[in-house]
JSON list of C-alpha atoms and ligand atoms in Angstrom, two decimals:
[
{"chain": "A", "resi": 7, "resn": "MET", "atom": "CA", "xyz": [111.65, 53.21, 117.35]},
{"chain": "A", "resi": 8, "resn": "GLU", "atom": "CA", "xyz": [115.15, 52.14, 118.39]},
{"chain": "A", "resi": 9, "resn": "LEU", "atom": "CA", "xyz": [117.84, 50.59, 116.27]},
{"chain": "A", "resi": 10, "resn": "LYS", "atom": "CA", "xyz": [117.85, 46.86, 116.89]},
{"chain": "A", "resi": 11, "resn": "PRO", "atom": "CA", "xyz": [121.25, 45.18, 116.95]},
{"chain": "A", "resi": 12, "resn": "LYS", "atom": "CA", "xyz": [121.75, 42.27, 114.55]},
{"chain": "A", "resi": 13, "resn": "ASP", "atom": "CA", "xyz": [124.60, 39.82, 114.24]},
{"chain": "A", "resi": 14, "resn": "ILE", "atom": "CA", "xyz": [127.19, 40.88, 111.71]},
{"chain": "A", "resi": 15, "resn": "PRO", "atom": "CA", "xyz": [129.11, 38.00, 110.04]},
{"chain": "A", "resi": 16, "resn": "ILE", "atom": "CA", "xyz": [132.70, 37.83, 111.32]},
{"chain": "A", "resi": 17, "resn": "GLU", "atom": "CA", "xyz": [134.02, 37.44, 107.75]},
{"chain": "A", "resi": 18, "resn": "PHE", "atom": "CA", "xyz": [132.55, 40.81, 106.89]},
{"chain": "A", "resi": 19, "resn": "LEU", "atom": "CA", "xyz": [134.06, 42.48, 109.94]},
{"chain": "A", "resi": 20, "resn": "GLN", "atom": "CA", "xyz": [137.48, 41.08, 109.02]},
{"chain": "A", "resi": 21, "resn": "GLY", "atom": "CA", "xyz": [137.29, 42.64, 105.57]},
{"chain": "A", "resi": 22, "resn": "LEU", "atom": "CA", "xyz": [135.10, 45.70, 105.82]},
{"chain": "A", "resi": 23, "resn": "PRO", "atom": "CA", "xyz": [134.94, 47.40, 102.43]},
{"chain": "A", "resi": 24, "resn": "GLU", "atom": "CA", "xyz": [136.24, 50.95, 102.23]},
{"chain": "A", "resi": 25, "resn": "GLY", "atom": "CA", "xyz": [133.42, 53.40, 102.89]},
{"chain": "A", "resi": 26, "resn": "ILE", "atom": "CA", "xyz": [131.70, 51.26, 105.52]},
{"chain": "A", "resi": 27, "resn": "LYS", "atom": "CA", "xyz": [132.64, 51.60, 109.18]},
{"chain": "A", "resi": 28, "resn": "LEU", "atom": "CA", "xyz": [131.69, 49.76, 112.32]},
{"chain": "A", "resi": 29, "resn": "VAL", "atom": "CA", "xyz": [130.31, 51.79, 115.20]},
{"chain": "A", "resi": 30, "resn": "SER", "atom": "CA", "xyz": [129.26, 50.76, 118.66]},
{"chain": "A", "resi": 31, "resn": "ARG", "atom": "CA", "xyz": [126.11, 52.16, 120.22]},
{"chain": "A", "resi": 32, "resn": "LYS", "atom": "CA", "xyz": [124.98, 51.01, 123.64]},
{"chain": "A", "resi": 33, "resn": "GLY", "atom": "CA", "xyz": [127.47, 48.14, 123.37]},
{"chain": "A", "resi": 34, "resn": "HIS", "atom": "CA", "xyz": [126.09, 46.82, 120.05]},
{"chain": "A", "resi": 35, "resn": "PRO", "atom": "CA", "xyz": [127.90, 46.88, 116.70]},
{"chain": "A", "resi": 36, "resn": "TYR", "atom": "CA", "xyz": [126.32, 48.59, 113.71]},
{"chain": "A", "resi": 37, "resn": "LEU", "atom": "CA", "xyz": [127.51, 49.09, 110.15]},
{"chain": "A", "resi": 38, "resn": "VAL", "atom": "CA", "xyz": [127.42, 52.68, 108.94]},
{"chain": "A", "resi": 39, "resn": "LEU", "atom": "CA", "xyz": [127.90, 53.92, 105.40]},
{"chain": "A", "resi": 40, "resn": "GLU", "atom": "CA", "xyz": [130.69, 56.45, 105.76]},
{"chain": "A", "resi": 41, "resn": "GLN", "atom": "CA", "xyz": [131.38, 57.26, 102.11]},
{"chain": "A", "resi": 42, "resn": "ALA", "atom": "CA", "xyz": [129.14, 56.96, 99.06]},
{"chain": "A", "resi": 43, "resn": "LEU", "atom": "CA", "xyz": [129.64, 58.26, 95.55]},
{"chain": "A", "resi": 44, "resn": "ASP", "atom": "CA", "xyz": [127.52, 58.93, 92.50]},
{"chain": "A", "resi": 45, "resn": "LYS", "atom": "CA", "xyz": [128.34, 57.25, 89.17]},
{"chain": "A", "resi": 46, "resn": "ASN", "atom": "CA", "xyz": [130.86, 60.01, 88.42]},
{"chain": "A", "resi": 47, "resn": "GLY", "atom": "CA", "xyz": [132.73, 59.70, 91.71]},
{"chain": "A", "resi": 48, "resn": "ASN", "atom": "CA", "xyz": [131.25, 62.72, 93.53]},
{"chain": "A", "resi": 49, "resn": "SER", "atom": "CA", "xyz": [130.62, 62.29, 97.24]},
{"chain": "A", "resi": 50, "resn": "ILE", "atom": "CA", "xyz": [126.91, 62.19, 98.12]},
{"chain": "A", "resi": 51, "resn": "ILE", "atom": "CA", "xyz": [127.36, 62.14, 101.89]},
{"chain": "A", "resi": 52, "resn": "ASP", "atom": "CA", "xyz": [126.19, 65.37, 103.54]},
{"chain": "A", "resi": 53, "resn": "GLU", "atom": "CA", "xyz": [128.32, 66.28, 106.55]},
{"chain": "A", "resi": 54, "resn": "THR", "atom": "CA", "xyz": [125.80, 68.89, 107.75]},
{"chain": "A", "resi": 55, "resn": "VAL", "atom": "CA", "xyz": [122.67, 66.70, 107.95]},
{"chain": "A", "resi": 56, "resn": "HIS", "atom": "CA", "xyz": [122.80, 63.92, 110.53]},
{"chain": "A", "resi": 57, "resn": "ILE", "atom": "CA", "xyz": [120.41, 61.02, 111.15]},
{"chain": "A", "resi": 58, "resn": "HIS", "atom": "CA", "xyz": [121.05, 58.86, 114.22]},
{"chain": "A", "resi": 59, "resn": "GLY", "atom": "CA", "xyz": [124.14, 61.03, 114.79]},
{"chain": "A", "resi": 60, "resn": "GLU", "atom": "CA", "xyz": [125.86, 60.17, 111.48]},
{"chain": "A", "resi": 61, "resn": "PRO", "atom": "CA", "xyz": [126.13, 62.21, 108.26]},
{"chain": "A", "resi": 62, "resn": "ALA", "atom": "CA", "xyz": [123.27, 61.26, 105.93]},
{"chain": "A", "resi": 63, "resn": "VAL", "atom": "CA", "xyz": [123.27, 60.21, 102.28]},
{"chain": "A", "resi": 64, "resn": "LYS", "atom": "CA", "xyz": [121.98, 63.13, 100.24]},
{"chain": "A", "resi": 65, "resn": "LEU", "atom": "CA", "xyz": [119.98, 62.57, 97.06]},
{"chain": "A", "resi": 66, "resn": "LYS", "atom": "CA", "xyz": [118.07, 64.74, 94.62]},
{"chain": "A", "resi": 67, "resn": "ALA", "atom": "CA", "xyz": [114.75, 63.01, 94.26]},
{"chain": "A", "resi": 68, "resn": "ASN", "atom": "CA", "xyz": [111.45, 63.01, 92.45]},
{"chain": "A", "resi": 69, "resn": "VAL", "atom": "CA", "xyz": [108.56, 61.22, 94.14]},
{"chain": "A", "resi": 70, "resn": "GLY", "atom": "CA", "xyz": [105.43, 61.53, 92.05]},
{"chain": "A", "resi": 71, "resn": "LYS", "atom": "CA", "xyz": [104.81, 65.24, 91.60]},
{"chain": "A", "resi": 72, "resn": "GLY", "atom": "CA", "xyz": [107.11, 66.16, 94.51]},
{"chain": "A", "resi": 73, "resn": "SER", "atom": "CA", "xyz": [110.79, 66.88, 94.06]},
{"chain": "A", "resi": 74, "resn": "GLY", "atom": "CA", "xyz": [113.63, 68.12, 96.22]},
{"chain": "A", "resi": 75, "resn": "LEU", "atom": "CA", "xyz": [116.30, 66.70, 98.49]},
{"chain": "A", "resi": 76, "resn": "LEU", "atom": "CA", "xyz": [116.04, 63.34, 100.20]},
{"chain": "A", "resi": 77, "resn": "PHE", "atom": "CA", "xyz": [118.34, 62.42, 103.10]},
{"chain": "A", "resi": 78, "resn": "VAL", "atom": "CA", "xyz": [118.77, 58.73, 103.90]},
{"chain": "A", "resi": 79, "resn": "ASP", "atom": "CA", "xyz": [120.09, 57.26, 107.15]},
{"chain": "A", "resi": 80, "resn": "ALA", "atom": "CA", "xyz": [123.68, 55.98, 106.75]},
{"chain": "A", "resi": 81, "resn": "TYR", "atom": "CA", "xyz": [123.02, 53.15, 109.23]},
{"chain": "A", "resi": 82, "resn": "TRP", "atom": "CA", "xyz": [123.01, 49.90, 107.30]},
{"chain": "A", "resi": 83, "resn": "GLY", "atom": "CA", "xyz": [119.53, 48.40, 107.41]},
{"chain": "A", "resi": 84, "resn": "SER", "atom": "CA", "xyz": [117.82, 51.57, 108.63]},
{"chain": "A", "resi": 85, "resn": "HIS", "atom": "CA", "xyz": [115.23, 53.23, 106.45]},
{"chain": "A", "resi": 86, "resn": "ALA", "atom": "CA", "xyz": [114.90, 56.57, 108.23]},
{"chain": "A", "resi": 87, "resn": "LYS", "atom": "CA", "xyz": [114.61, 59.47, 105.79]},
{"chain": "A", "resi": 88, "resn": "LEU", "atom": "CA", "xyz": [114.22, 63.22, 105.82]},
{"chain": "A", "resi": 89, "resn": "TYR", "atom": "CA", "xyz": [112.59, 65.15, 102.98]},
{"chain": "A", "resi": 90, "resn": "SER", "atom": "CA", "xyz": [113.05, 68.76, 101.95]},
{"chain": "A", "resi": 91, "resn": "PHE", "atom": "CA", "xyz": [109.74, 68.45, 100.08]},
{"chain": "A", "resi": 92, "resn": "ILE", "atom": "CA", "xyz": [106.38, 66.75, 100.34]},
{"chain": "A", "resi": 93, "resn": "PRO", "atom": "CA", "xyz": [106.69, 63.38, 98.61]},
{"chain": "A", "resi": 94, "resn": "ASP", "atom": "CA", "xyz": [103.70, 62.43, 96.45]},
{"chain": "A", "resi": 95, "resn": "PHE", "atom": "CA", "xyz": [102.92, 58.76, 97.14]},
{"chain": "A", "resi": 96, "resn": "SER", "atom": "CA", "xyz": [99.83, 58.69, 94.91]},
{"chain": "A", "resi": 97, "resn": "GLY", "atom": "CA", "xyz": [101.77, 56.95, 92.13]},
{"chain": "A", "resi": 98, "resn": "GLY", "atom": "CA", "xyz": [103.00, 54.10, 94.37]},
{"chain": "A", "resi": 99, "resn": "GLY", "atom": "CA", "xyz": [105.97, 55.74, 96.10]},
{"chain": "A", "resi": 100, "resn": "SER", "atom": "CA", "xyz": [108.71, 54.98, 93.61]},
{"chain": "A", "resi": 101, "resn": "VAL", "atom": "CA", "xyz": [111.61, 57.41, 93.77]},
{"chain": "A", "resi": 102, "resn": "GLU", "atom": "CA", "xyz": [113.76, 58.71, 90.94]},
{"chain": "A", "resi": 103, "resn": "ALA", "atom": "CA", "xyz": [117.09, 59.63, 92.54]},
{"chain": "A", "resi": 104, "resn": "MET", "atom": "CA", "xyz": [119.85, 61.80, 91.15]},
{"chain": "A", "resi": 105, "resn": "SER", "atom": "CA", "xyz": [123.23, 62.98, 92.34]},
{"chain": "A", "resi": 106, "resn": "PRO", "atom": "CA", "xyz": [122.90, 66.20, 94.35]},
{"chain": "A", "resi": 107, "resn": "VAL", "atom": "CA", "xyz": [126.27, 67.25, 92.89]},
{"chain": "A", "resi": 108, "resn": "ASP", "atom": "CA", "xyz": [125.87, 66.92, 89.13]},
{"chain": "A", "resi": 109, "resn": "GLY", "atom": "CA", "xyz": [122.28, 65.73, 88.67]},
{"chain": "A", "resi": 110, "resn": "SER", "atom": "CA", "xyz": [123.31, 62.43, 87.07]},
{"chain": "A", "resi": 111, "resn": "SER", "atom": "CA", "xyz": [120.86, 59.56, 87.53]},
{"chain": "A", "resi": 112, "resn": "LEU", "atom": "CA", "xyz": [121.52, 57.08, 90.33]},
{"chain": "A", "resi": 113, "resn": "MET", "atom": "CA", "xyz": [118.90, 54.62, 89.08]},
{"chain": "A", "resi": 114, "resn": "VAL", "atom": "CA", "xyz": [119.81, 51.14, 87.86]},
{"chain": "A", "resi": 115, "resn": "PRO", "atom": "CA", "xyz": [117.72, 48.12, 86.82]},
{"chain": "A", "resi": 116, "resn": "TRP", "atom": "CA", "xyz": [116.87, 46.06, 89.92]},
{"chain": "A", "resi": 117, "resn": "GLU", "atom": "CA", "xyz": [114.66, 43.11, 90.74]},
{"chain": "A", "resi": 118, "resn": "CYS", "atom": "CA", "xyz": [113.49, 43.71, 94.29]},
{"chain": "A", "resi": 119, "resn": "PRO", "atom": "CA", "xyz": [113.74, 40.49, 96.36]},
{"chain": "A", "resi": 120, "resn": "ILE", "atom": "CA", "xyz": [111.15, 41.58, 98.91]},
{"chain": "A", "resi": 121, "resn": "ASP", "atom": "CA", "xyz": [107.82, 39.72, 98.78]},
{"chain": "A", "resi": 122, "resn": "GLY", "atom": "CA", "xyz": [105.07, 41.97, 97.48]},
{"chain": "A", "resi": 123, "resn": "CYS", "atom": "CA", "xyz": [107.43, 44.57, 96.01]},
{"chain": "A", "resi": 124, "resn": "ASP", "atom": "CA", "xyz": [107.51, 44.71, 92.23]},
{"chain": "A", "resi": 125, "resn": "GLU", "atom": "CA", "xyz": [109.97, 47.60, 91.95]},
{"chain": "A", "resi": 126, "resn": "LYS", "atom": "CA", "xyz": [112.20, 47.39, 88.87]},
{"chain": "A", "resi": 127, "resn": "GLN", "atom": "CA", "xyz": [114.53, 50.30, 89.68]},
{"chain": "A", "resi": 128, "resn": "GLY", "atom": "CA", "xyz": [117.12, 50.64, 92.43]},
{"chain": "A", "resi": 129, "resn": "ILE", "atom": "CA", "xyz": [119.31, 53.46, 93.69]},
{"chain": "A", "resi": 130, "resn": "LEU", "atom": "CA", "xyz": [123.02, 52.79, 93.13]},
{"chain": "A", "resi": 131, "resn": "LEU", "atom": "CA", "xyz": [125.40, 54.04, 95.84]},
{"chain": "A", "resi": 132, "resn": "THR", "atom": "CA", "xyz": [129.00, 53.47, 94.78]},
{"chain": "A", "resi": 133, "resn": "LEU", "atom": "CA", "xyz": [131.65, 52.81, 97.43]},
{"chain": "A", "resi": 134, "resn": "PRO", "atom": "CA", "xyz": [135.17, 54.31, 97.20]},
{"chain": "A", "resi": 135, "resn": "GLY", "atom": "CA", "xyz": [137.32, 52.62, 94.58]},
{"chain": "A", "resi": 136, "resn": "GLY", "atom": "CA", "xyz": [134.32, 52.06, 92.32]},
{"chain": "A", "resi": 137, "resn": "ARG", "atom": "CA", "xyz": [134.26, 48.24, 92.54]},
{"chain": "A", "resi": 138, "resn": "ASN", "atom": "CA", "xyz": [131.90, 47.87, 95.47]},
{"chain": "A", "resi": 139, "resn": "SER", "atom": "CA", "xyz": [128.39, 49.22, 95.59]},
{"chain": "A", "resi": 140, "resn": "ILE", "atom": "CA", "xyz": [125.08, 49.20, 97.38]},
{"chain": "A", "resi": 141, "resn": "ILE", "atom": "CA", "xyz": [121.69, 49.12, 95.70]},
{"chain": "A", "resi": 142, "resn": "VAL", "atom": "CA", "xyz": [118.66, 50.35, 97.60]},
{"chain": "A", "resi": 143, "resn": "CYS", "atom": "CA", "xyz": [115.13, 49.55, 96.38]},
{"chain": "A", "resi": 144, "resn": "GLY", "atom": "CA", "xyz": [113.57, 52.49, 94.54]},
{"chain": "A", "resi": 145, "resn": "LYS", "atom": "CA", "xyz": [110.25, 51.96, 96.34]},
{"chain": "A", "resi": 146, "resn": "LEU", "atom": "CA", "xyz": [110.08, 54.24, 99.37]},
{"chain": "A", "resi": 147, "resn": "GLY", "atom": "CA", "xyz": [109.37, 52.26, 102.52]},
{"chain": "A", "resi": 148, "resn": "CYS", "atom": "CA", "xyz": [110.61, 48.99, 101.02]},
{"chain": "A", "resi": 149, "resn": "PRO", "atom": "CA", "xyz": [113.47, 47.44, 103.02]},
{"chain": "A", "resi": 150, "resn": "GLY", "atom": "CA", "xyz": [115.03, 45.84, 99.91]},
{"chain": "A", "resi": 151, "resn": "HIS", "atom": "CA", "xyz": [118.72, 46.53, 99.51]},
{"chain": "A", "resi": 152, "resn": "TYR", "atom": "CA", "xyz": [121.82, 44.70, 98.35]},
{"chain": "A", "resi": 153, "resn": "ILE", "atom": "CA", "xyz": [125.53, 45.11, 98.87]},
{"chain": "A", "resi": 154, "resn": "ASN", "atom": "CA", "xyz": [127.88, 44.11, 96.10]},
{"chain": "A", "resi": 155, "resn": "VAL", "atom": "CA", "xyz": [131.36, 43.76, 97.57]},
{"chain": "A", "resi": 156, "resn": "THR", "atom": "CA", "xyz": [133.93, 41.97, 95.45]},
{"chain": "A", "resi": 157, "resn": "GLN", "atom": "CA", "xyz": [136.28, 40.86, 98.23]},
{"chain": "A", "resi": 158, "resn": "LEU", "atom": "CA", "xyz": [133.71, 39.14, 100.43]},
{"chain": "A", "resi": 159, "resn": "ALA", "atom": "CA", "xyz": [133.48, 35.38, 100.73]},
{"chain": "A", "resi": 160, "resn": "GLU", "atom": "CA", "xyz": [130.46, 33.69, 99.16]},
{"chain": "A", "resi": 161, "resn": "GLY", "atom": "CA", "xyz": [127.34, 33.79, 101.32]},
{"chain": "A", "resi": 162, "resn": "VAL", "atom": "CA", "xyz": [128.44, 36.74, 103.41]},
{"chain": "A", "resi": 163, "resn": "GLU", "atom": "CA", "xyz": [127.02, 39.23, 100.93]},
{"chain": "A", "resi": 164, "resn": "GLU", "atom": "CA", "xyz": [123.59, 37.67, 101.23]},
{"chain": "A", "resi": 165, "resn": "SER", "atom": "CA", "xyz": [123.53, 37.65, 105.02]},
{"chain": "A", "resi": 166, "resn": "ILE", "atom": "CA", "xyz": [124.64, 41.28, 105.13]},
{"chain": "A", "resi": 167, "resn": "SER", "atom": "CA", "xyz": [122.01, 42.24, 102.56]},
{"chain": "A", "resi": 168, "resn": "ASN", "atom": "CA", "xyz": [119.37, 40.66, 104.79]},
{"chain": "A", "resi": 169, "resn": "ILE", "atom": "CA", "xyz": [120.17, 42.85, 107.78]},
{"chain": "A", "resi": 170, "resn": "ASN", "atom": "CA", "xyz": [117.29, 45.16, 108.55]},
{"chain": "A", "resi": 171, "resn": "TYR", "atom": "CA", "xyz": [117.32, 47.04, 111.80]},
{"chain": "A", "resi": 172, "resn": "PHE", "atom": "CA", "xyz": [113.77, 48.25, 111.42]},
{"chain": "A", "resi": 173, "resn": "GLY", "atom": "CA", "xyz": [110.57, 46.55, 110.40]},
{"chain": "A", "resi": 174, "resn": "HIS", "atom": "CA", "xyz": [109.18, 46.75, 106.90]},
{"chain": "A", "resi": 175, "resn": "GLY", "atom": "CA", "xyz": [108.08, 50.18, 105.86]},
{"chain": "A", "resi": 176, "resn": "ASP", "atom": "CA", "xyz": [109.34, 51.92, 108.97]},
{"chain": "A", "resi": 177, "resn": "ASP", "atom": "CA", "xyz": [110.07, 55.40, 107.79]},
{"chain": "A", "resi": 178, "resn": "ASP", "atom": "CA", "xyz": [110.13, 57.32, 111.05]},
{"chain": "A", "resi": 179, "resn": "PRO", "atom": "CA", "xyz": [112.75, 60.05, 110.59]},
{"chain": "A", "resi": 180, "resn": "PHE", "atom": "CA", "xyz": [112.30, 61.53, 114.02]},
{"chain": "A", "resi": 181, "resn": "SER", "atom": "CA", "xyz": [113.42, 58.70, 116.27]},
{"chain": "A", "resi": 182, "resn": "GLU", "atom": "CA", "xyz": [116.72, 59.02, 118.09]},
{"chain": "A", "resi": 183, "resn": "PHE", "atom": "CA", "xyz": [118.73, 56.75, 120.33]},
{"chain": "B", "resi": 9, "resn": "ZN", "atom": "ZN1", "xyz": [111.43, 46.80, 97.01]}
]
């Protein structure tokens, strides 16, 4: 599975929030999460684990009876993940995520906008400065996510939140460019 380029609104490119960078791969622009923090301001980007060539977001996670580290692709709209454990999907695949630094919860109340997903918890990734944030659906395999950026013009947030490079439920961690 390859990353599929999507149009990125020009207003967003003109005011990229801190922590998100624009990269070009094969001549197409992609947004990449470069910095993410837990609720206490600790960095949760792991410089040693890369997915699609970029440092991954590192989470402590419980999935059913399984628990360990979960690495999430920093490419905006990608859902590639790597697990240090065997996730237990028997309970529906909801994740409970914690900071890998201090163990604090990353979960926040969330109404998933994706049809057919009834998840009520999301994973909060805070951007530098603390005002902007990203929420990822707590259901593994669900593409639901939202970016909350205070300096964006109205409407841009929604179109950015709707960018998904992969199809629903695509979880293939082994694909490369
Ligand atoms: Zn969802």
